[in-house]
């Protein structure tokens, strides 16, 4: 990423007149969360400050989870002032939080331009998984997904992706502060242990910002979520999977399949017309060969549509002969799609048919329905309310 000093940007050859103070206010500051440590070091060097200041900034942002530059008195006042004029430490703010009885919490965050994005915090014993968004809205239009119902608003910046983890970490830290029981001392405080990019948007359609953000989330001495605890979920953007295979990273890859043949997948996921199953599955095989990582296929079960034994057999045939996993998800009901989750026995029969064909298959417990946990629902509802008023 290139850092352009703001003074240079405002003197670019395309700007003939000097910016007024009002115009300057309209130009957003880059997010502090969008820089990796090497970029902080370069910035600090450009300012002529000692190199260890970059580490202090990094730890201030990701260990202390500082809400402002003033909250970091370890930095000299002049440096704090320079930082405050050039880097925004609040490109996201927590707008609303919804709780479900099973402990799942949905965070609705507001961007500087008023866009709303969602993340979902899912507890499992003493650990937390955070499901984050990569875009505001989505362009891919899978029929049962609320995120795509209003189309794509825009890509999120790297800082807005990292910011979701920082806001959730702040909330966790506040919750966990003061805990003295044995388990809380063995669990790292104040951050999620797993990150899944399964919220709003298609992560591989926002590739550069996504990778920049995940590297920051993964970096040691910062948030430090291990690469194998970070999952990218895609609807099947083949060039993105190919690019990811060549990065030499250890992130987990999930691919949303939802159908065992092109005719059905075309109906559920328009992306299949661009990259059909055969091409997608061949790319996934290459991914496993190149990275040694096993791909997980997500399969949302919809009653009467893709949940029959014949579908399971067809899916098993397609996936047989190489190492992969299938994760079954009963449909979360959404207003935009006229469909229901199958009966529990139907889901189990599907799983047994897959296992009989020796395909490693799990079933995801559908949690957080009470908080509209299917992607994009809360944002969509708030946008609809805003339109009505
Ligand atoms: N665009 C990415 C990531 C976001 S969606 C992708 O498609 O993988 C994360 C997962 O939730 C996808 O498998 C998606 O198909 C699934 N999903 C979306 N809406 C759902 C719903 N109403 N019920 C069950 N699963 C849903």
GROMACS .gro file of C-alpha atoms and ligand atoms in nm:
model
  415
    1UNK     CA    1   0.000   0.000   0.000
    2UNK     CA    2   0.123   0.348  -0.084
    3UNK     CA    3   0.098   0.615   0.177
    4UNK     CA    4   0.050   0.954   0.024
    5UNK     CA    5   0.120   1.237   0.267
    6UNK     CA    6  -0.192   1.455   0.269
    7UNK     CA    7   0.011   1.766   0.196
    8UNK     CA    8   0.134   1.608  -0.129
    9UNK     CA    9  -0.215   1.495  -0.227
   10UNK     CA   10  -0.353   1.845  -0.186
   11UNK     CA   11  -0.076   1.988  -0.406
   12UNK     CA   12  -0.122   1.737  -0.686
   13UNK     CA   13  -0.116   1.884  -1.037
   14UNK     CA   14  -0.490   1.829  -1.069
   15UNK     CA   15  -0.571   2.060  -0.779
   16UNK     CA   16  -0.513   2.414  -0.898
   17UNK     CA   17  -0.660   2.601  -0.607
   18UNK     CA   18  -0.567   2.535  -0.247
   19UNK     CA   19  -0.827   2.341  -0.048
   20UNK     CA   20  -1.041   2.535   0.194
   21UNK     CA   21  -1.073   2.412   0.553
   22UNK     CA   22  -1.421   2.280   0.475
   23UNK     CA   23  -1.300   2.083   0.174
   24UNK     CA   24  -1.017   1.944   0.382
   25UNK     CA   25  -1.266   1.814   0.638
   26UNK     CA   26  -1.456   1.629   0.366
   27UNK     CA   27  -1.149   1.436   0.255
   28UNK     CA   28  -1.136   1.128   0.477
   29UNK     CA   29  -0.820   1.047   0.668
   30UNK     CA   30  -0.670   0.703   0.603
   31UNK     CA   31  -0.754   0.451   0.874
   32UNK     CA   32  -0.481   0.377   1.127
   33UNK     CA   33  -0.595   0.013   1.106
   34UNK     CA   34  -0.512  -0.008   0.735
   35UNK     CA   35  -0.132  -0.002   0.779
   36UNK     CA   36   0.080  -0.306   0.845
   37UNK     CA   37   0.383  -0.284   1.072
   38UNK     CA   38   0.629  -0.235   0.783
   39UNK     CA   39   0.419   0.058   0.661
   40UNK     CA   40   0.418   0.212   1.010
   41UNK     CA   41   0.795   0.177   1.017
   42UNK     CA   42   0.820   0.355   0.682
   43UNK     CA   43   0.589   0.632   0.804
   44UNK     CA   44   0.786   0.675   1.127
   45UNK     CA   45   1.113   0.686   0.929
   46UNK     CA   46   0.962   0.948   0.697
   47UNK     CA   47   0.883   1.160   1.001
   48UNK     CA   48   1.237   1.113   1.133
   49UNK     CA   49   1.119   0.953   1.458
   50UNK     CA   50   1.300   0.655   1.616
   51UNK     CA   51   1.201   0.315   1.474
   52UNK     CA   52   1.069   0.180   1.807
   53UNK     CA   53   0.784   0.431   1.785
   54UNK     CA   54   0.630   0.213   1.512
   55UNK     CA   55   0.617  -0.081   1.755
   56UNK     CA   56   0.463   0.142   2.021
   57UNK     CA   57   0.195   0.256   1.775
   58UNK     CA   58   0.130  -0.106   1.673
   59UNK     CA   59   0.093  -0.223   2.032
   60UNK     CA   60  -0.116   0.081   2.117
   61UNK     CA   61  -0.359  -0.001   1.836
   62UNK     CA   62  -0.378  -0.377   1.882
   63UNK     CA   63  -0.279  -0.460   2.240
   64UNK     CA   64  -0.423  -0.156   2.414
   65UNK     CA   65  -0.698  -0.118   2.153
   66UNK     CA   66  -0.658   0.259   2.187
   67UNK     CA   67  -0.965   0.464   2.101
   68UNK     CA   68  -0.768   0.781   2.030
   69UNK     CA   69  -0.406   0.888   1.987
   70UNK     CA   70  -0.438   1.083   2.314
   71UNK     CA   71  -0.492   0.750   2.488
   72UNK     CA   72  -0.127   0.661   2.413
   73UNK     CA   73   0.079   0.885   2.645
   74UNK     CA   74   0.384   0.666   2.573
   75UNK     CA   75   0.411   0.859   2.244
   76UNK     CA   76   0.549   1.215   2.253
   77UNK     CA   77   0.286   1.487   2.219
   78UNK     CA   78   0.422   1.606   1.882
   79UNK     CA   79   0.399   1.256   1.736
   80UNK     CA   80   0.047   1.210   1.871
   81UNK     CA   81  -0.048   1.535   1.706
   82UNK     CA   82   0.104   1.434   1.371
   83UNK     CA   83  -0.079   1.102   1.393
   84UNK     CA   84  -0.409   1.271   1.475
   85UNK     CA   85  -0.389   1.494   1.167
   86UNK     CA   86  -0.304   1.203   0.936
   87UNK     CA   87  -0.459   0.880   1.063
   88UNK     CA   88  -0.812   0.809   1.177
   89UNK     CA   89  -0.840   0.566   1.470
   90UNK     CA   90  -1.219   0.551   1.452
   91UNK     CA   91  -1.321   0.470   1.094
   92UNK     CA   92  -1.581   0.238   1.248
   93UNK     CA   93  -1.803   0.292   1.550
   94UNK     CA   94  -2.032   0.048   1.726
   95UNK     CA   95  -2.388   0.155   1.645
   96UNK     CA   96  -2.595  -0.126   1.787
   97UNK     CA   97  -2.562  -0.463   1.950
   98UNK     CA   98  -2.819  -0.742   1.945
   99UNK     CA   99  -2.808  -1.040   2.178
  100UNK     CA  100  -2.954  -1.385   2.128
  101UNK     CA  101  -3.036  -1.619   2.417
  102UNK     CA  102  -2.768  -1.867   2.301
  103UNK     CA  103  -2.494  -1.608   2.355
  104UNK     CA  104  -2.451  -1.499   1.992
  105UNK     CA  105  -2.414  -1.124   1.952
  106UNK     CA  106  -2.449  -0.920   1.640
  107UNK     CA  107  -2.255  -0.596   1.612
  108UNK     CA  108  -2.384  -0.331   1.376
  109UNK     CA  109  -2.100  -0.089   1.297
  110UNK     CA  110  -2.121   0.249   1.123
  111UNK     CA  111  -1.854   0.362   0.877
  112UNK     CA  112  -1.752   0.728   0.844
  113UNK     CA  113  -1.977   0.766   0.537
  114UNK     CA  114  -2.278   0.622   0.719
  115UNK     CA  115  -2.257   0.274   0.562
  116UNK     CA  116  -2.361   0.003   0.806
  117UNK     CA  117  -2.178  -0.326   0.834
  118UNK     CA  118  -2.230  -0.633   1.046
  119UNK     CA  119  -2.016  -0.871   1.241
  120UNK     CA  120  -2.130  -1.159   1.459
  121UNK     CA  121  -1.960  -1.279   1.776
  122UNK     CA  122  -2.019  -1.647   1.846
  123UNK     CA  123  -1.908  -1.796   2.179
  124UNK     CA  124  -1.799  -2.158   2.212
  125UNK     CA  125  -1.700  -2.248   2.566
  126UNK     CA  126  -1.439  -1.990   2.662
  127UNK     CA  127  -1.346  -1.906   2.304
  128UNK     CA  128  -1.499  -1.667   2.055
  129UNK     CA  129  -1.539  -1.676   1.679
  130UNK     CA  130  -1.596  -1.345   1.506
  131UNK     CA  131  -1.771  -1.347   1.170
  132UNK     CA  132  -1.671  -1.034   0.977
  133UNK     CA  133  -1.792  -0.856   0.663
  134UNK     CA  134  -1.575  -0.775   0.362
  135UNK     CA  135  -1.816  -0.553   0.164
  136UNK     CA  136  -2.116  -0.333   0.236
  137UNK     CA  137  -2.387  -0.528   0.057
  138UNK     CA  138  -2.296  -0.784  -0.211
  139UNK     CA  139  -2.311  -0.802  -0.590
  140UNK     CA  140  -2.350  -1.180  -0.622
  141UNK     CA  141  -2.720  -1.221  -0.547
  142UNK     CA  142  -2.738  -1.576  -0.405
  143UNK     CA  143  -3.114  -1.622  -0.371
  144UNK     CA  144  -3.137  -1.692   0.003
  145UNK     CA  145  -2.879  -1.439   0.118
  146UNK     CA  146  -2.999  -1.108   0.267
  147UNK     CA  147  -2.663  -0.939   0.199
  148UNK     CA  148  -2.722  -0.932  -0.174
  149UNK     CA  149  -3.085  -0.821  -0.161
  150UNK     CA  150  -2.997  -0.454  -0.211
  151UNK     CA  151  -2.688  -0.510  -0.428
  152UNK     CA  152  -2.336  -0.391  -0.356
  153UNK     CA  153  -2.289  -0.052  -0.190
  154UNK     CA  154  -1.909  -0.062  -0.185
  155UNK     CA  155  -1.597  -0.253  -0.088
  156UNK     CA  156  -1.479  -0.216   0.268
  157UNK     CA  157  -1.130  -0.077   0.318
  158UNK     CA  158  -0.865  -0.285   0.496
  159UNK     CA  159  -0.909  -0.055   0.796
  160UNK     CA  160  -1.283  -0.120   0.806
  161UNK     CA  161  -1.223  -0.495   0.797
  162UNK     CA  162  -0.961  -0.483   1.074
  163UNK     CA  163  -1.179  -0.234   1.267
  164UNK     CA  164  -1.451  -0.496   1.313
  165UNK     CA  165  -1.203  -0.715   1.500
  166UNK     CA  166  -1.083  -0.421   1.709
  167UNK     CA  167  -1.438  -0.318   1.809
  168UNK     CA  168  -1.532  -0.675   1.899
  169UNK     CA  169  -1.205  -0.712   2.093
  170UNK     CA  170  -1.279  -0.396   2.291
  171UNK     CA  171  -1.620  -0.531   2.379
  172UNK     CA  172  -1.475  -0.869   2.483
  173UNK     CA  173  -1.210  -0.700   2.692
  174UNK     CA  174  -1.473  -0.495   2.873
  175UNK     CA  175  -1.675  -0.811   2.939
  176UNK     CA  176  -1.378  -1.012   3.056
  177UNK     CA  177  -1.224  -0.741   3.274
  178UNK     CA  178  -1.230  -0.834   3.639
  179UNK     CA  179  -1.284  -1.206   3.575
  180UNK     CA  180  -1.081  -1.412   3.820
  181UNK     CA  181  -1.195  -1.769   3.755
  182UNK     CA  182  -0.932  -2.021   3.645
  183UNK     CA  183  -1.043  -2.049   3.283
  184UNK     CA  184  -1.029  -1.681   3.207
  185UNK     CA  185  -0.660  -1.677   3.301
  186UNK     CA  186  -0.583  -1.946   3.045
  187UNK     CA  187  -0.778  -1.780   2.763
  188UNK     CA  188  -0.618  -1.479   2.598
  189UNK     CA  189  -0.830  -1.185   2.700
  190UNK     CA  190  -0.987  -0.929   2.478
  191UNK     CA  191  -0.979  -1.083   2.133
  192UNK     CA  192  -1.163  -1.347   1.932
  193UNK     CA  193  -0.967  -1.670   1.876
  194UNK     CA  194  -1.118  -1.745   1.535
  195UNK     CA  195  -1.206  -1.517   1.247
  196UNK     CA  196  -1.442  -1.623   0.968
  197UNK     CA  197  -1.496  -1.395   0.669
  198UNK     CA  198  -1.855  -1.510   0.627
  199UNK     CA  199  -2.041  -1.189   0.698
  200UNK     CA  200  -2.165  -0.952   0.432
  201UNK     CA  201  -2.002  -0.947   0.092
  202UNK     CA  202  -1.776  -1.159  -0.125
  203UNK     CA  203  -1.423  -1.144   0.019
  204UNK     CA  204  -1.246  -1.250  -0.302
  205UNK     CA  205  -1.416  -0.963  -0.489
  206UNK     CA  206  -1.232  -0.726  -0.252
  207UNK     CA  207  -0.906  -0.917  -0.268
  208UNK     CA  208  -0.635  -0.660  -0.194
  209UNK     CA  209  -0.811  -0.498   0.103
  210UNK     CA  210  -0.900  -0.843   0.238
  211UNK     CA  211  -0.545  -0.975   0.227
  212UNK     CA  212  -0.401  -0.657   0.375
  213UNK     CA  213  -0.655  -0.679   0.659
  214UNK     CA  214  -0.605  -1.051   0.727
  215UNK     CA  215  -0.229  -1.008   0.740
  216UNK     CA  216  -0.275  -0.733   1.001
  217UNK     CA  217  -0.518  -0.949   1.201
  218UNK     CA  218  -0.271  -1.239   1.179
  219UNK     CA  219   0.044  -1.039   1.266
  220UNK     CA  220   0.227  -1.133   1.586
  221UNK     CA  221   0.251  -0.868   1.858
  222UNK     CA  222  -0.084  -0.738   1.738
  223UNK     CA  223  -0.423  -0.908   1.731
  224UNK     CA  224  -0.231  -1.227   1.653
  225UNK     CA  225  -0.505  -1.461   1.532
  226UNK     CA  226  -0.330  -1.767   1.385
  227UNK     CA  227  -0.362  -1.816   1.008
  228UNK     CA  228  -0.524  -2.155   1.058
  229UNK     CA  229  -0.787  -1.985   1.273
  230UNK     CA  230  -0.881  -1.748   0.991
  231UNK     CA  231  -1.134  -1.873   0.732
  232UNK     CA  232  -1.215  -1.706   0.401
  233UNK     CA  233  -1.552  -1.805   0.255
  234UNK     CA  234  -1.620  -1.751  -0.115
  235UNK     CA  235  -1.921  -1.807  -0.339
  236UNK     CA  236  -1.675  -1.942  -0.599
  237UNK     CA  237  -1.476  -1.658  -0.752
  238UNK     CA  238  -1.232  -1.877  -0.944
  239UNK     CA  239  -0.960  -1.617  -1.022
  240UNK     CA  240  -0.957  -1.517  -0.652
  241UNK     CA  241  -0.907  -1.879  -0.541
  242UNK     CA  242  -0.625  -1.918  -0.796
  243UNK     CA  243  -0.455  -1.604  -0.668
  244UNK     CA  244  -0.494  -1.714  -0.307
  245UNK     CA  245  -0.337  -2.051  -0.388
  246UNK     CA  246  -0.017  -1.874  -0.493
  247UNK     CA  247   0.015  -1.654  -0.181
  248UNK     CA  248   0.177  -1.923   0.033
  249UNK     CA  249  -0.059  -1.850   0.323
  250UNK     CA  250  -0.217  -2.091   0.567
  251UNK     CA  251  -0.566  -1.940   0.582
  252UNK     CA  252  -0.860  -2.182   0.571
  253UNK     CA  253  -1.072  -2.175   0.254
  254UNK     CA  254  -1.447  -2.238   0.249
  255UNK     CA  255  -1.637  -2.255  -0.077
  256UNK     CA  256  -2.016  -2.213  -0.084
  257UNK     CA  257  -2.155  -2.487  -0.306
  258UNK     CA  258  -2.523  -2.538  -0.211
  259UNK     CA  259  -2.598  -2.761  -0.512
  260UNK     CA  260  -2.451  -3.073  -0.673
  261UNK     CA  261  -2.515  -2.975  -1.037
  262UNK     CA  262  -2.505  -2.667  -1.260
  263UNK     CA  263  -2.879  -2.654  -1.328
  264UNK     CA  264  -2.964  -2.621  -0.959
  265UNK     CA  265  -2.662  -2.409  -0.871
  266UNK     CA  266  -2.744  -2.164  -1.152
  267UNK     CA  267  -3.083  -2.112  -0.988
  268UNK     CA  268  -2.944  -2.056  -0.639
  269UNK     CA  269  -2.618  -1.878  -0.717
  270UNK     CA  270  -2.591  -1.664  -1.032
  271UNK     CA  271  -2.209  -1.677  -0.998
  272UNK     CA  272  -2.228  -2.036  -1.125
  273UNK     CA  273  -2.305  -1.909  -1.476
  274UNK     CA  274  -1.969  -1.731  -1.477
  275UNK     CA  275  -1.766  -2.010  -1.311
  276UNK     CA  276  -1.955  -2.342  -1.333
  277UNK     CA  277  -1.904  -2.636  -1.102
  278UNK     CA  278  -1.648  -2.827  -1.302
  279UNK     CA  279  -1.417  -2.527  -1.328
  280UNK     CA  280  -1.474  -2.434  -0.964
  281UNK     CA  281  -1.402  -2.783  -0.832
  282UNK     CA  282  -1.091  -2.818  -1.049
  283UNK     CA  283  -0.966  -2.488  -0.906
  284UNK     CA  284  -1.035  -2.612  -0.552
  285UNK     CA  285  -0.838  -2.931  -0.621
  286UNK     CA  286  -0.545  -2.722  -0.748
  287UNK     CA  287  -0.573  -2.512  -0.432
  288UNK     CA  288  -0.536  -2.822  -0.214
  289UNK     CA  289  -0.247  -2.951  -0.424
  290UNK     CA  290  -0.061  -2.622  -0.407
  291UNK     CA  291  -0.124  -2.535  -0.043
  292UNK     CA  292  -0.176  -2.875   0.121
  293UNK     CA  293  -0.489  -2.723   0.283
  294UNK     CA  294  -0.820  -2.906   0.280
  295UNK     CA  295  -1.109  -2.708   0.133
  296UNK     CA  296  -1.443  -2.699   0.316
  297UNK     CA  297  -1.758  -2.687   0.104
  298UNK     CA  298  -2.055  -2.507   0.257
  299UNK     CA  299  -2.391  -2.656   0.166
  300UNK     CA  300  -2.705  -2.476   0.283
  301UNK     CA  301  -2.994  -2.722   0.303
  302UNK     CA  302  -3.327  -2.589   0.176
  303UNK     CA  303  -3.637  -2.806   0.223
  304UNK     CA  304  -3.743  -2.981  -0.096
  305UNK     CA  305  -3.486  -2.803  -0.310
  306UNK     CA  306  -3.137  -2.951  -0.255
  307UNK     CA  307  -3.185  -3.175   0.051
  308UNK     CA  308  -3.282  -3.513  -0.096
  309UNK     CA  309  -3.073  -3.834  -0.093
  310UNK     CA  310  -3.035  -3.801  -0.470
  311UNK     CA  311  -2.864  -3.464  -0.416
  312UNK     CA  312  -2.635  -3.612  -0.152
  313UNK     CA  313  -2.533  -3.894  -0.386
  314UNK     CA  314  -2.467  -3.656  -0.673
  315UNK     CA  315  -2.263  -3.430  -0.445
  316UNK     CA  316  -2.065  -3.725  -0.309
  317UNK     CA  317  -1.990  -3.839  -0.667
  318UNK     CA  318  -1.858  -3.497  -0.758
  319UNK     CA  319  -1.643  -3.466  -0.445
  320UNK     CA  320  -1.524  -3.826  -0.425
  321UNK     CA  321  -1.159  -3.915  -0.472
  322UNK     CA  322  -0.989  -3.619  -0.308
  323UNK     CA  323  -0.957  -3.482   0.040
  324UNK     CA  324  -1.221  -3.223   0.127
  325UNK     CA  325  -1.487  -3.152   0.387
  326UNK     CA  326  -1.855  -3.066   0.363
  327UNK     CA  327  -2.034  -2.846   0.614
  328UNK     CA  328  -2.413  -2.866   0.608
  329UNK     CA  329  -2.608  -2.557   0.718
  330UNK     CA  330  -2.985  -2.565   0.757
  331UNK     CA  331  -3.129  -2.252   0.588
  332UNK     CA  332  -3.177  -1.950   0.816
  333UNK     CA  333  -3.512  -1.808   0.718
  334UNK     CA  334  -3.493  -1.465   0.549
  335UNK     CA  335  -3.781  -1.246   0.433
  336UNK     CA  336  -3.638  -1.221   0.078
  337UNK     CA  337  -3.651  -1.595   0.009
  338UNK     CA  338  -3.951  -1.824   0.016
  339UNK     CA  339  -3.788  -2.137   0.156
  340UNK     CA  340  -3.750  -2.328   0.481
  341UNK     CA  341  -3.488  -2.535   0.662
  342UNK     CA  342  -3.546  -2.909   0.623
  343UNK     CA  343  -3.661  -3.120   0.911
  344UNK     CA  344  -3.376  -3.238   1.139
  345UNK     CA  345  -3.416  -3.599   1.019
  346UNK     CA  346  -3.375  -3.491   0.657
  347UNK     CA  347  -3.050  -3.310   0.745
  348UNK     CA  348  -2.922  -3.617   0.924
  349UNK     CA  349  -3.015  -3.846   0.634
  350UNK     CA  350  -2.820  -3.615   0.401
  351UNK     CA  351  -2.519  -3.626   0.632
  352UNK     CA  352  -2.534  -4.007   0.657
  353UNK     CA  353  -2.552  -4.043   0.279
  354UNK     CA  354  -2.241  -3.825   0.247
  355UNK     CA  355  -2.056  -4.017   0.516
  356UNK     CA  356  -2.153  -4.349   0.358
  357UNK     CA  357  -1.969  -4.223   0.050
  358UNK     CA  358  -1.670  -4.144   0.277
  359UNK     CA  359  -1.700  -3.768   0.254
  360UNK     CA  360  -1.614  -3.601   0.581
  361UNK     CA  361  -1.937  -3.412   0.659
  362UNK     CA  362  -2.038  -3.198   0.957
  363UNK     CA  363  -2.356  -3.015   1.036
  364UNK     CA  364  -2.341  -2.658   1.161
  365UNK     CA  365  -2.572  -2.585   1.447
  366UNK     CA  366  -2.777  -2.288   1.335
  367UNK     CA  367  -2.718  -2.030   1.603
  368UNK     CA  368  -2.832  -1.679   1.653
  369UNK     CA  369  -3.149  -1.693   1.449
  370UNK     CA  370  -3.297  -1.458   1.704
  371UNK     CA  371  -3.042  -1.192   1.608
  372UNK     CA  372  -3.106  -1.225   1.235
  373UNK     CA  373  -2.773  -1.401   1.211
  374UNK     CA  374  -2.801  -1.481   0.840
  375UNK     CA  375  -2.572  -1.231   0.675
  376UNK     CA  376  -2.691  -0.884   0.602
  377UNK     CA  377  -3.032  -0.904   0.762
  378UNK     CA  378  -2.982  -0.644   1.032
  379UNK     CA  379  -2.818  -0.396   0.794
  380UNK     CA  380  -3.097  -0.448   0.544
  381UNK     CA  381  -3.363  -0.387   0.807
  382UNK     CA  382  -3.197  -0.067   0.932
  383UNK     CA  383  -3.163   0.060   0.574
  384UNK     CA  384  -3.531  -0.016   0.509
  385UNK     CA  385  -3.629   0.170   0.827
  386UNK     CA  386  -3.417   0.468   0.721
  387UNK     CA  387  -3.586   0.468   0.378
  388UNK     CA  388  -3.931   0.475   0.537
  389UNK     CA  389  -3.855   0.774   0.760
  390LIG     N1  390  -1.979  -1.445  -0.008
  390LIG     C1  391  -1.922  -1.547   0.074
  390LIG     C2  392  -1.930  -1.523   0.223
  390LIG     C3  393  -2.058  -1.472   0.282
  390LIG     S1  394  -2.193  -1.578   0.310
  390LIG     C4  395  -1.980  -1.682   0.037
  390LIG     O1  396  -2.072  -1.688  -0.041
  390LIG     O2  397  -1.929  -1.783   0.085
  390LIG     C5  398  -2.144  -1.703   0.421
  390LIG     C6  399  -2.224  -1.831   0.401
  390LIG     O3  400  -2.360  -1.817   0.449
  390LIG     C7  401  -2.234  -1.872   0.256
  390LIG     O4  402  -2.216  -2.011   0.247
  390LIG     C8  403  -2.377  -1.834   0.223
  390LIG     O5  404  -2.425  -1.900   0.110
  390LIG     C9  405  -2.448  -1.870   0.350
  390LIG     N2  406  -2.582  -1.810   0.366
  390LIG    C10  407  -2.625  -1.690   0.323
  390LIG     N3  408  -2.754  -1.671   0.356
  390LIG    C11  409  -2.793  -1.781   0.421
  390LIG    C12  410  -2.917  -1.825   0.479
  390LIG     N4  411  -3.025  -1.748   0.475
  390LIG     N5  412  -2.919  -1.945   0.539
  390LIG    C13  413  -2.810  -2.024   0.544
  390LIG     N6  414  -2.692  -1.991   0.490
  390LIG    C14  415  -2.683  -1.871   0.429
   0.00000   0.00000   0.00000
